[in-house]
């Protein structure tokens, strides 16, 4: 084989909780997995600070530290964890072809896709600067830290409505910022938001800037109809304008929904290509939690092991 070509039994693409958990299970099953970490080693958890809702950490843990622990555990079990980004695939026949950084070709009997999803952001300098210091793209993850405080959330779809309602049960007041004069959310979700006594909807409003030097202290909003700007005093700013699954390179090979999430057979990690499995946020737009991603990574490794045994390759 050429130097830039390598054959493996199990190739894992992506390194969040799903990818690392798949690597732990695949290594213990002696599949000798190779994991490529992708553009953001550790995934979305590396841009969160405190993780308090993952079982087994009674005092909480920093997201980046947790991912270092996952990686160490996978490596200790025998997984081969490497830097590198999958840039192209060919799933026409087994062994499947995956190109890393455009020049190295991996041939794999099984592939576990755990490339995750990326939160969409507004693109403000202050938003990136204060990310993790009151700016968050996950109300379920971080709402608890702002119990009894005033917060703002931007977004107009079902997710934004759900997260606003979630925050309304924890926070003294929720300011919901909506760019247009209507929401995209389903009727029932809209009704719930409008009925909630401590959610104030700001229609026709966009975010000019998030205020605060080292942590969120407020948000400057502009009303499109009046052109007036006003400052809201809030302790947190939640962005709920959607996520983009990192699935572009699988277009044409793996079945996807309209938003680009990979479709798996319910109750499994199986895709429409046998021997190719998907785990974590790239195939889950509903839960998007570290613990559910880890669970689906376990499923993918077990599914891959069973597939190889049935093929007589294990």
mmCIF file of C-alpha atoms in Angstrom:
data_model
loop_
_atom_site.group_PDB
_atom_site.id
_atom_site.type_symbol
_atom_site.label_atom_id
_atom_site.label_comp_id
_atom_site.label_asym_id
_atom_site.label_seq_id
_atom_site.Cartn_x
_atom_site.Cartn_y
_atom_site.Cartn_z
ATOM 1 C CA UNK A 1 0.000 0.000 0.000
ATOM 2 C CA UNK A 2 1.114 3.546 -0.664
ATOM 3 C CA UNK A 3 2.359 5.631 2.269
ATOM 4 C CA UNK A 4 -0.665 7.874 2.172
ATOM 5 C CA UNK A 5 -3.133 4.973 2.183
ATOM 6 C CA UNK A 6 -4.122 2.934 5.238
ATOM 7 C CA UNK A 7 -6.664 0.179 5.930
ATOM 8 C CA UNK A 8 -8.566 -0.001 9.232
ATOM 9 C CA UNK A 9 -11.484 -1.967 10.661
ATOM 10 C CA UNK A 10 -13.197 0.987 12.300
ATOM 11 C CA UNK A 11 -12.764 4.654 11.436
ATOM 12 C CA UNK A 12 -14.357 7.286 13.678
ATOM 13 C CA UNK A 13 -14.796 10.804 12.314
ATOM 14 C CA UNK A 14 -15.161 13.472 15.000
ATOM 15 C CA UNK A 15 -14.164 13.841 18.631
ATOM 16 C CA UNK A 16 -16.983 15.025 20.871
ATOM 17 C CA UNK A 17 -18.662 12.814 23.487
ATOM 18 C CA UNK A 18 -20.108 10.610 20.699
ATOM 19 C CA UNK A 19 -16.814 10.009 18.889
ATOM 20 C CA UNK A 20 -14.743 9.405 22.025
ATOM 21 C CA UNK A 21 -17.351 7.067 23.554
ATOM 22 C CA UNK A 22 -17.519 5.130 20.273
ATOM 23 C CA UNK A 23 -13.710 4.892 20.412
ATOM 24 C CA UNK A 24 -13.765 3.569 24.002
ATOM 25 C CA UNK A 25 -16.271 0.837 23.128
ATOM 26 C CA UNK A 26 -14.710 -0.024 19.762
ATOM 27 C CA UNK A 27 -11.236 -0.299 21.323
ATOM 28 C CA UNK A 28 -12.528 -2.583 24.093
ATOM 29 C CA UNK A 29 -14.139 -4.768 21.418
ATOM 30 C CA UNK A 30 -10.727 -5.005 19.710
ATOM 31 C CA UNK A 31 -11.838 -3.171 16.555
ATOM 32 C CA UNK A 32 -8.571 -1.153 16.728
ATOM 33 C CA UNK A 33 -10.387 2.101 15.966
ATOM 34 C CA UNK A 34 -8.691 5.119 14.435
ATOM 35 C CA UNK A 35 -10.346 8.434 15.383
ATOM 36 C CA UNK A 36 -9.754 11.698 13.542
ATOM 37 C CA UNK A 37 -10.551 14.669 15.743
ATOM 38 C CA UNK A 38 -11.706 17.116 13.074
ATOM 39 C CA UNK A 39 -11.600 20.888 13.043
ATOM 40 C CA UNK A 40 -12.607 21.307 16.708
ATOM 41 C CA UNK A 41 -11.042 18.561 18.862
ATOM 42 C CA UNK A 42 -13.504 17.885 21.678
ATOM 43 C CA UNK A 43 -16.406 19.436 19.792
ATOM 44 C CA UNK A 44 -18.901 21.936 21.192
ATOM 45 C CA UNK A 45 -18.017 21.092 24.798
ATOM 46 C CA UNK A 46 -14.699 22.869 24.331
ATOM 47 C CA UNK A 47 -16.561 26.175 23.994
ATOM 48 C CA UNK A 48 -18.677 25.624 27.114
ATOM 49 C CA UNK A 49 -17.341 26.313 30.563
ATOM 50 C CA UNK A 50 -19.056 24.543 33.450
ATOM 51 C CA UNK A 51 -20.853 21.243 32.742
ATOM 52 C CA UNK A 52 -23.139 20.434 35.673
ATOM 53 C CA UNK A 53 -25.612 18.008 34.112
ATOM 54 C CA UNK A 54 -23.328 15.108 33.157
ATOM 55 C CA UNK A 55 -23.767 12.228 35.627
ATOM 56 C CA UNK A 56 -20.788 11.258 37.744
ATOM 57 C CA UNK A 57 -19.403 14.753 38.330
ATOM 58 C CA UNK A 58 -21.121 15.889 41.545
ATOM 59 C CA UNK A 59 -19.195 19.175 41.595
ATOM 60 C CA UNK A 60 -19.457 19.788 37.851
ATOM 61 C CA UNK A 61 -16.551 19.887 35.415
ATOM 62 C CA UNK A 62 -15.218 22.294 32.804
ATOM 63 C CA UNK A 63 -16.232 21.221 29.277
ATOM 64 C CA UNK A 64 -12.659 21.200 27.892
ATOM 65 C CA UNK A 65 -11.406 19.161 30.895
ATOM 66 C CA UNK A 66 -14.174 16.637 30.374
ATOM 67 C CA UNK A 67 -13.165 16.155 26.737
ATOM 68 C CA UNK A 68 -9.510 15.703 27.739
ATOM 69 C CA UNK A 69 -10.689 12.951 30.120
ATOM 70 C CA UNK A 70 -12.740 11.291 27.345
ATOM 71 C CA UNK A 71 -9.735 11.368 25.019
ATOM 72 C CA UNK A 72 -7.374 9.943 27.664
ATOM 73 C CA UNK A 73 -9.805 7.113 28.379
ATOM 74 C CA UNK A 74 -10.174 6.281 24.672
ATOM 75 C CA UNK A 75 -6.390 6.291 24.240
ATOM 76 C CA UNK A 76 -5.873 4.103 27.322
ATOM 77 C CA UNK A 77 -8.283 1.547 25.857
ATOM 78 C CA UNK A 78 -6.175 1.421 22.709
ATOM 79 C CA UNK A 79 -7.910 3.847 20.344
ATOM 80 C CA UNK A 80 -5.591 5.623 17.894
ATOM 81 C CA UNK A 81 -6.575 9.302 18.244
ATOM 82 C CA UNK A 82 -5.183 11.586 15.541
ATOM 83 C CA UNK A 83 -5.352 15.183 14.407
ATOM 84 C CA UNK A 84 -6.927 15.552 10.993
ATOM 85 C CA UNK A 85 -10.080 16.517 9.160
ATOM 86 C CA UNK A 86 -12.136 14.246 6.915
ATOM 87 C CA UNK A 87 -12.533 16.182 3.665
ATOM 88 C CA UNK A 88 -14.157 13.700 1.246
ATOM 89 C CA UNK A 89 -15.780 10.265 1.293
ATOM 90 C CA UNK A 90 -16.695 7.505 -1.152
ATOM 91 C CA UNK A 91 -19.178 5.033 0.300
ATOM 92 C CA UNK A 92 -19.903 3.180 -2.954
ATOM 93 C CA UNK A 93 -18.460 -0.128 -1.730
ATOM 94 C CA UNK A 94 -16.670 -1.647 1.231
ATOM 95 C CA UNK A 95 -13.984 -0.946 2.320
ATOM 96 C CA UNK A 96 -15.215 2.643 2.413
ATOM 97 C CA UNK A 97 -12.932 5.474 1.385
ATOM 98 C CA UNK A 98 -12.394 8.554 3.549
ATOM 99 C CA UNK A 99 -9.828 11.212 2.666
ATOM 100 C CA UNK A 100 -8.127 13.049 5.531
ATOM 101 C CA UNK A 101 -6.840 16.596 4.956
ATOM 102 C CA UNK A 102 -7.379 15.929 1.230
ATOM 103 C CA UNK A 103 -4.256 13.813 0.784
ATOM 104 C CA UNK A 104 -4.373 10.735 3.053
ATOM 105 C CA UNK A 105 -6.762 7.937 2.040
ATOM 106 C CA UNK A 106 -8.264 5.752 4.748
ATOM 107 C CA UNK A 107 -9.962 2.478 3.783
ATOM 108 C CA UNK A 108 -12.390 1.359 6.479
ATOM 109 C CA UNK A 109 -14.600 -1.712 6.968
ATOM 110 C CA UNK A 110 -16.849 0.380 9.224
ATOM 111 C CA UNK A 111 -17.205 4.143 9.603
ATOM 112 C CA UNK A 112 -18.723 5.948 12.592
ATOM 113 C CA UNK A 113 -19.714 9.515 11.777
ATOM 114 C CA UNK A 114 -19.737 11.756 14.849
ATOM 115 C CA UNK A 115 -18.967 15.122 13.273
ATOM 116 C CA UNK A 116 -21.467 17.012 15.441
ATOM 117 C CA UNK A 117 -23.272 20.241 14.732
ATOM 118 C CA UNK A 118 -22.260 23.873 15.061
ATOM 119 C CA UNK A 119 -24.440 26.498 16.694
ATOM 120 C CA UNK A 120 -25.340 29.418 14.465
ATOM 121 C CA UNK A 121 -24.230 32.769 15.866
ATOM 122 C CA UNK A 122 -25.211 36.361 15.169
ATOM 123 C CA UNK A 123 -21.619 37.262 14.273
ATOM 124 C CA UNK A 124 -21.034 40.041 16.804
ATOM 125 C CA UNK A 125 -17.576 40.654 18.264
ATOM 126 C CA UNK A 126 -19.065 40.978 21.760
ATOM 127 C CA UNK A 127 -20.905 37.675 21.314
ATOM 128 C CA UNK A 128 -17.677 35.755 20.664
ATOM 129 C CA UNK A 129 -15.739 37.649 23.335
ATOM 130 C CA UNK A 130 -18.322 36.852 26.036
ATOM 131 C CA UNK A 131 -19.018 33.300 24.867
ATOM 132 C CA UNK A 132 -18.923 31.213 28.042
ATOM 133 C CA UNK A 133 -19.219 34.342 30.200
ATOM 134 C CA UNK A 134 -22.966 34.735 29.935
ATOM 135 C CA UNK A 135 -23.311 34.148 26.189
ATOM 136 C CA UNK A 136 -24.535 30.626 25.400
ATOM 137 C CA UNK A 137 -26.146 28.657 22.593
ATOM 138 C CA UNK A 138 -27.738 26.161 24.995
ATOM 139 C CA UNK A 139 -30.351 27.229 27.542
ATOM 140 C CA UNK A 140 -30.735 23.672 28.874
ATOM 141 C CA UNK A 141 -26.972 23.537 29.524
ATOM 142 C CA UNK A 142 -26.484 26.974 31.042
ATOM 143 C CA UNK A 143 -29.848 28.376 32.172
ATOM 144 C CA UNK A 144 -29.366 27.023 35.693
ATOM 145 C CA UNK A 145 -26.432 29.394 36.314
ATOM 146 C CA UNK A 146 -28.788 32.373 35.958
ATOM 147 C CA UNK A 147 -31.481 31.284 38.379
ATOM 148 C CA UNK A 148 -33.524 34.265 39.557
ATOM 149 C CA UNK A 149 -31.808 36.662 37.129
ATOM 150 C CA UNK A 150 -33.007 38.533 34.024
ATOM 151 C CA UNK A 151 -31.847 37.049 30.725
ATOM 152 C CA UNK A 152 -32.342 37.570 26.987
ATOM 153 C CA UNK A 153 -32.810 35.030 24.212
ATOM 154 C CA UNK A 154 -32.715 35.619 20.467
ATOM 155 C CA UNK A 155 -34.614 33.410 18.019
ATOM 156 C CA UNK A 156 -38.124 32.903 16.653
ATOM 157 C CA UNK A 157 -38.475 29.168 15.969
ATOM 158 C CA UNK A 158 -39.687 26.246 18.069
ATOM 159 C CA UNK A 159 -36.285 25.771 19.704
ATOM 160 C CA UNK A 160 -36.148 29.432 20.755
ATOM 161 C CA UNK A 161 -39.703 29.206 22.119
ATOM 162 C CA UNK A 162 -38.913 25.990 24.021
ATOM 163 C CA UNK A 163 -35.730 27.477 25.460
ATOM 164 C CA UNK A 164 -37.506 30.727 26.421
ATOM 165 C CA UNK A 165 -40.130 28.688 28.302
ATOM 166 C CA UNK A 166 -37.408 26.603 29.949
ATOM 167 C CA UNK A 167 -35.630 29.788 31.072
ATOM 168 C CA UNK A 168 -38.910 31.326 32.293
ATOM 169 C CA UNK A 169 -39.142 28.594 34.944
ATOM 170 C CA UNK A 170 -35.672 29.457 36.273
ATOM 171 C CA UNK A 171 -35.160 33.153 35.623
ATOM 172 C CA UNK A 172 -36.993 36.175 37.020
ATOM 173 C CA UNK A 173 -37.586 37.568 33.517
ATOM 174 C CA UNK A 174 -36.854 36.494 29.952
ATOM 175 C CA UNK A 175 -36.554 39.044 27.154
ATOM 176 C CA UNK A 176 -37.218 37.317 23.826
ATOM 177 C CA UNK A 177 -35.806 39.197 20.842
ATOM 178 C CA UNK A 178 -37.539 38.617 17.508
ATOM 179 C CA UNK A 179 -36.403 40.299 14.288
ATOM 180 C CA UNK A 180 -39.782 40.347 12.602
ATOM 181 C CA UNK A 181 -43.331 41.052 13.729
ATOM 182 C CA UNK A 182 -44.097 37.339 14.024
ATOM 183 C CA UNK A 183 -42.578 34.053 15.200
ATOM 184 C CA UNK A 184 -41.760 31.017 13.086
ATOM 185 C CA UNK A 185 -42.616 28.707 15.993
ATOM 186 C CA UNK A 186 -45.685 26.463 15.886
ATOM 187 C CA UNK A 187 -48.962 28.026 17.067
ATOM 188 C CA UNK A 188 -49.022 26.102 20.346
ATOM 189 C CA UNK A 189 -45.475 27.165 21.233
ATOM 190 C CA UNK A 190 -46.266 30.791 20.396
ATOM 191 C CA UNK A 191 -49.331 30.686 22.645
ATOM 192 C CA UNK A 192 -47.313 29.293 25.531
ATOM 193 C CA UNK A 193 -44.648 31.978 25.154
ATOM 194 C CA UNK A 194 -47.196 34.804 24.968
ATOM 195 C CA UNK A 195 -49.052 33.429 28.005
ATOM 196 C CA UNK A 196 -45.933 33.160 30.177
ATOM 197 C CA UNK A 197 -46.109 36.093 32.610
ATOM 198 C CA UNK A 198 -42.348 36.638 32.819
ATOM 199 C CA UNK A 199 -41.478 36.425 29.097
ATOM 200 C CA UNK A 200 -41.444 39.801 27.384
ATOM 201 C CA UNK A 201 -41.351 39.568 23.586
ATOM 202 C CA UNK A 202 -39.564 42.407 21.786
ATOM 203 C CA UNK A 203 -40.888 42.358 18.205
ATOM 204 C CA UNK A 204 -39.015 43.876 15.225
ATOM 205 C CA UNK A 205 -35.888 43.932 17.346
ATOM 206 C CA UNK A 206 -32.330 42.997 16.530
ATOM 207 C CA UNK A 207 -29.252 42.783 18.717
ATOM 208 C CA UNK A 208 -26.791 45.626 18.252
ATOM 209 C CA UNK A 209 -24.309 44.607 20.914
ATOM 210 C CA UNK A 210 -23.911 42.516 24.056
ATOM 211 C CA UNK A 211 -22.769 44.731 26.895
ATOM 212 C CA UNK A 212 -20.147 43.927 29.510
ATOM 213 C CA UNK A 213 -16.372 43.768 29.727
ATOM 214 C CA UNK A 214 -15.710 40.380 31.306
ATOM 215 C CA UNK A 215 -19.269 39.030 31.619
ATOM 216 C CA UNK A 216 -22.703 39.797 30.176
ATOM 217 C CA UNK A 217 -24.274 42.810 31.881
ATOM 218 C CA UNK A 218 -26.797 43.851 29.245
ATOM 219 C CA UNK A 219 -27.817 43.896 25.610
ATOM 220 C CA UNK A 220 -28.405 46.827 23.259
ATOM 221 C CA UNK A 221 -31.338 46.243 20.944
ATOM 222 C CA UNK A 222 -32.698 48.227 18.033
ATOM 223 C CA UNK A 223 -36.341 48.438 17.006
ATOM 224 C CA UNK A 224 -36.594 48.391 13.191
ATOM 225 C CA UNK A 225 -39.871 50.287 13.092
ATOM 226 C CA UNK A 226 -38.897 53.194 15.336
ATOM 227 C CA UNK A 227 -35.099 52.987 14.781
ATOM 228 C CA UNK A 228 -34.747 53.457 18.531
ATOM 229 C CA UNK A 229 -32.064 51.636 20.482
ATOM 230 C CA UNK A 230 -32.515 50.595 24.086
ATOM 231 C CA UNK A 231 -30.417 48.765 26.659
ATOM 232 C CA UNK A 232 -31.773 45.813 28.610
ATOM 233 C CA UNK A 233 -30.026 44.844 31.839
ATOM 234 C CA UNK A 234 -29.527 41.090 31.627
ATOM 235 C CA UNK A 235 -27.037 38.606 33.093
ATOM 236 C CA UNK A 236 -27.089 36.169 30.170
ATOM 237 C CA UNK A 237 -27.673 36.178 26.428
ATOM 238 C CA UNK A 238 -28.868 32.962 24.788
ATOM 239 C CA UNK A 239 -28.609 32.438 21.033
ATOM 240 C CA UNK A 240 -31.280 30.088 19.667
ATOM 241 C CA UNK A 241 -31.193 30.686 15.919
ATOM 242 C CA UNK A 242 -30.439 27.084 15.053
ATOM 243 C CA UNK A 243 -27.618 24.633 14.511
ATOM 244 C CA UNK A 244 -25.898 23.439 11.356
ATOM 245 C CA UNK A 245 -24.992 19.733 11.295
ATOM 246 C CA UNK A 246 -21.433 19.144 10.047
ATOM 247 C CA UNK A 247 -22.559 16.795 7.311
ATOM 248 C CA UNK A 248 -21.609 18.446 3.995
ATOM 249 C CA UNK A 249 -19.065 15.826 2.925
ATOM 250 C CA UNK A 250 -21.690 13.060 3.254
ATOM 251 C CA UNK A 251 -24.138 14.639 0.795
ATOM 252 C CA UNK A 252 -25.130 12.173 -1.888
ATOM 253 C CA UNK A 253 -24.009 9.201 0.216
ATOM 254 C CA UNK A 254 -25.911 9.305 3.508
ATOM 255 C CA UNK A 255 -29.631 10.017 3.745
ATOM 256 C CA UNK A 256 -30.336 13.385 5.407
ATOM 257 C CA UNK A 257 -33.341 15.399 6.484
ATOM 258 C CA UNK A 258 -34.114 18.865 5.088
ATOM 259 C CA UNK A 259 -31.765 20.503 7.584
ATOM 260 C CA UNK A 260 -28.815 18.227 6.766
ATOM 261 C CA UNK A 261 -29.038 15.968 9.836
ATOM 262 C CA UNK A 262 -28.085 12.374 9.038
ATOM 263 C CA UNK A 263 -31.005 9.955 9.201
ATOM 264 C CA UNK A 264 -30.539 6.836 11.331
ATOM 265 C CA UNK A 265 -32.889 3.876 11.677
ATOM 266 C CA UNK A 266 -34.805 4.614 14.918
ATOM 267 C CA UNK A 267 -33.330 2.840 17.928
ATOM 268 C CA UNK A 268 -30.003 2.272 16.143
ATOM 269 C CA UNK A 269 -27.073 4.230 14.746
ATOM 270 C CA UNK A 270 -27.480 2.660 11.293
ATOM 271 C CA UNK A 271 -27.552 4.869 8.198
ATOM 272 C CA UNK A 272 -28.758 3.925 4.707
ATOM 273 C CA UNK A 273 -25.253 2.562 3.944
ATOM 274 C CA UNK A 274 -24.585 -0.703 5.763
ATOM 275 C CA UNK A 275 -21.401 -0.500 7.791
ATOM 276 C CA UNK A 276 -21.662 3.280 8.131
ATOM 277 C CA UNK A 277 -23.072 4.518 11.445
ATOM 278 C CA UNK A 278 -23.903 7.981 12.794
ATOM 279 C CA UNK A 279 -23.864 9.187 16.394
ATOM 280 C CA UNK A 280 -24.217 12.412 18.353
ATOM 281 C CA UNK A 281 -25.441 15.808 17.221
ATOM 282 C CA UNK A 282 -24.892 15.176 13.496
ATOM 283 C CA UNK A 283 -27.955 12.911 13.682
ATOM 284 C CA UNK A 284 -29.762 14.337 16.720
ATOM 285 C CA UNK A 285 -31.478 17.687 16.504
ATOM 286 C CA UNK A 286 -33.798 17.061 19.458
ATOM 287 C CA UNK A 287 -31.675 16.464 22.548
ATOM 288 C CA UNK A 288 -28.158 17.689 21.753
ATOM 289 C CA UNK A 289 -26.767 16.840 25.200
ATOM 290 C CA UNK A 290 -23.341 15.436 26.064
ATOM 291 C CA UNK A 291 -24.909 12.428 27.774
ATOM 292 C CA UNK A 292 -27.190 11.536 24.843
ATOM 293 C CA UNK A 293 -24.301 11.975 22.394
ATOM 294 C CA UNK A 294 -22.150 9.649 24.496
ATOM 295 C CA UNK A 295 -24.986 7.116 24.589
ATOM 296 C CA UNK A 296 -25.359 7.151 20.824
ATOM 297 C CA UNK A 297 -21.567 6.786 20.437
ATOM 298 C CA UNK A 298 -21.807 3.594 22.492
ATOM 299 C CA UNK A 299 -24.645 2.372 20.231
ATOM 300 C CA UNK A 300 -22.595 3.076 17.094
ATOM 301 C CA UNK A 301 -19.602 1.075 18.345
ATOM 302 C CA UNK A 302 -21.821 -1.873 19.342
ATOM 303 C CA UNK A 303 -23.609 -1.705 15.978
ATOM 304 C CA UNK A 304 -20.255 -1.645 14.161
ATOM 305 C CA UNK A 305 -18.976 -4.624 16.182
ATOM 306 C CA UNK A 306 -22.121 -6.634 15.418
ATOM 307 C CA UNK A 307 -21.893 -5.741 11.711
ATOM 308 C CA UNK A 308 -18.263 -6.928 11.517
ATOM 309 C CA UNK A 309 -19.100 -10.165 13.357
ATOM 310 C CA UNK A 310 -21.977 -10.881 10.955
ATOM 311 C CA UNK A 311 -19.657 -10.256 8.011
ATOM 312 C CA UNK A 312 -17.144 -12.652 9.554
ATOM 313 C CA UNK A 313 -14.488 -9.931 9.735
ATOM 314 C CA UNK A 314 -14.022 -10.045 13.493
#
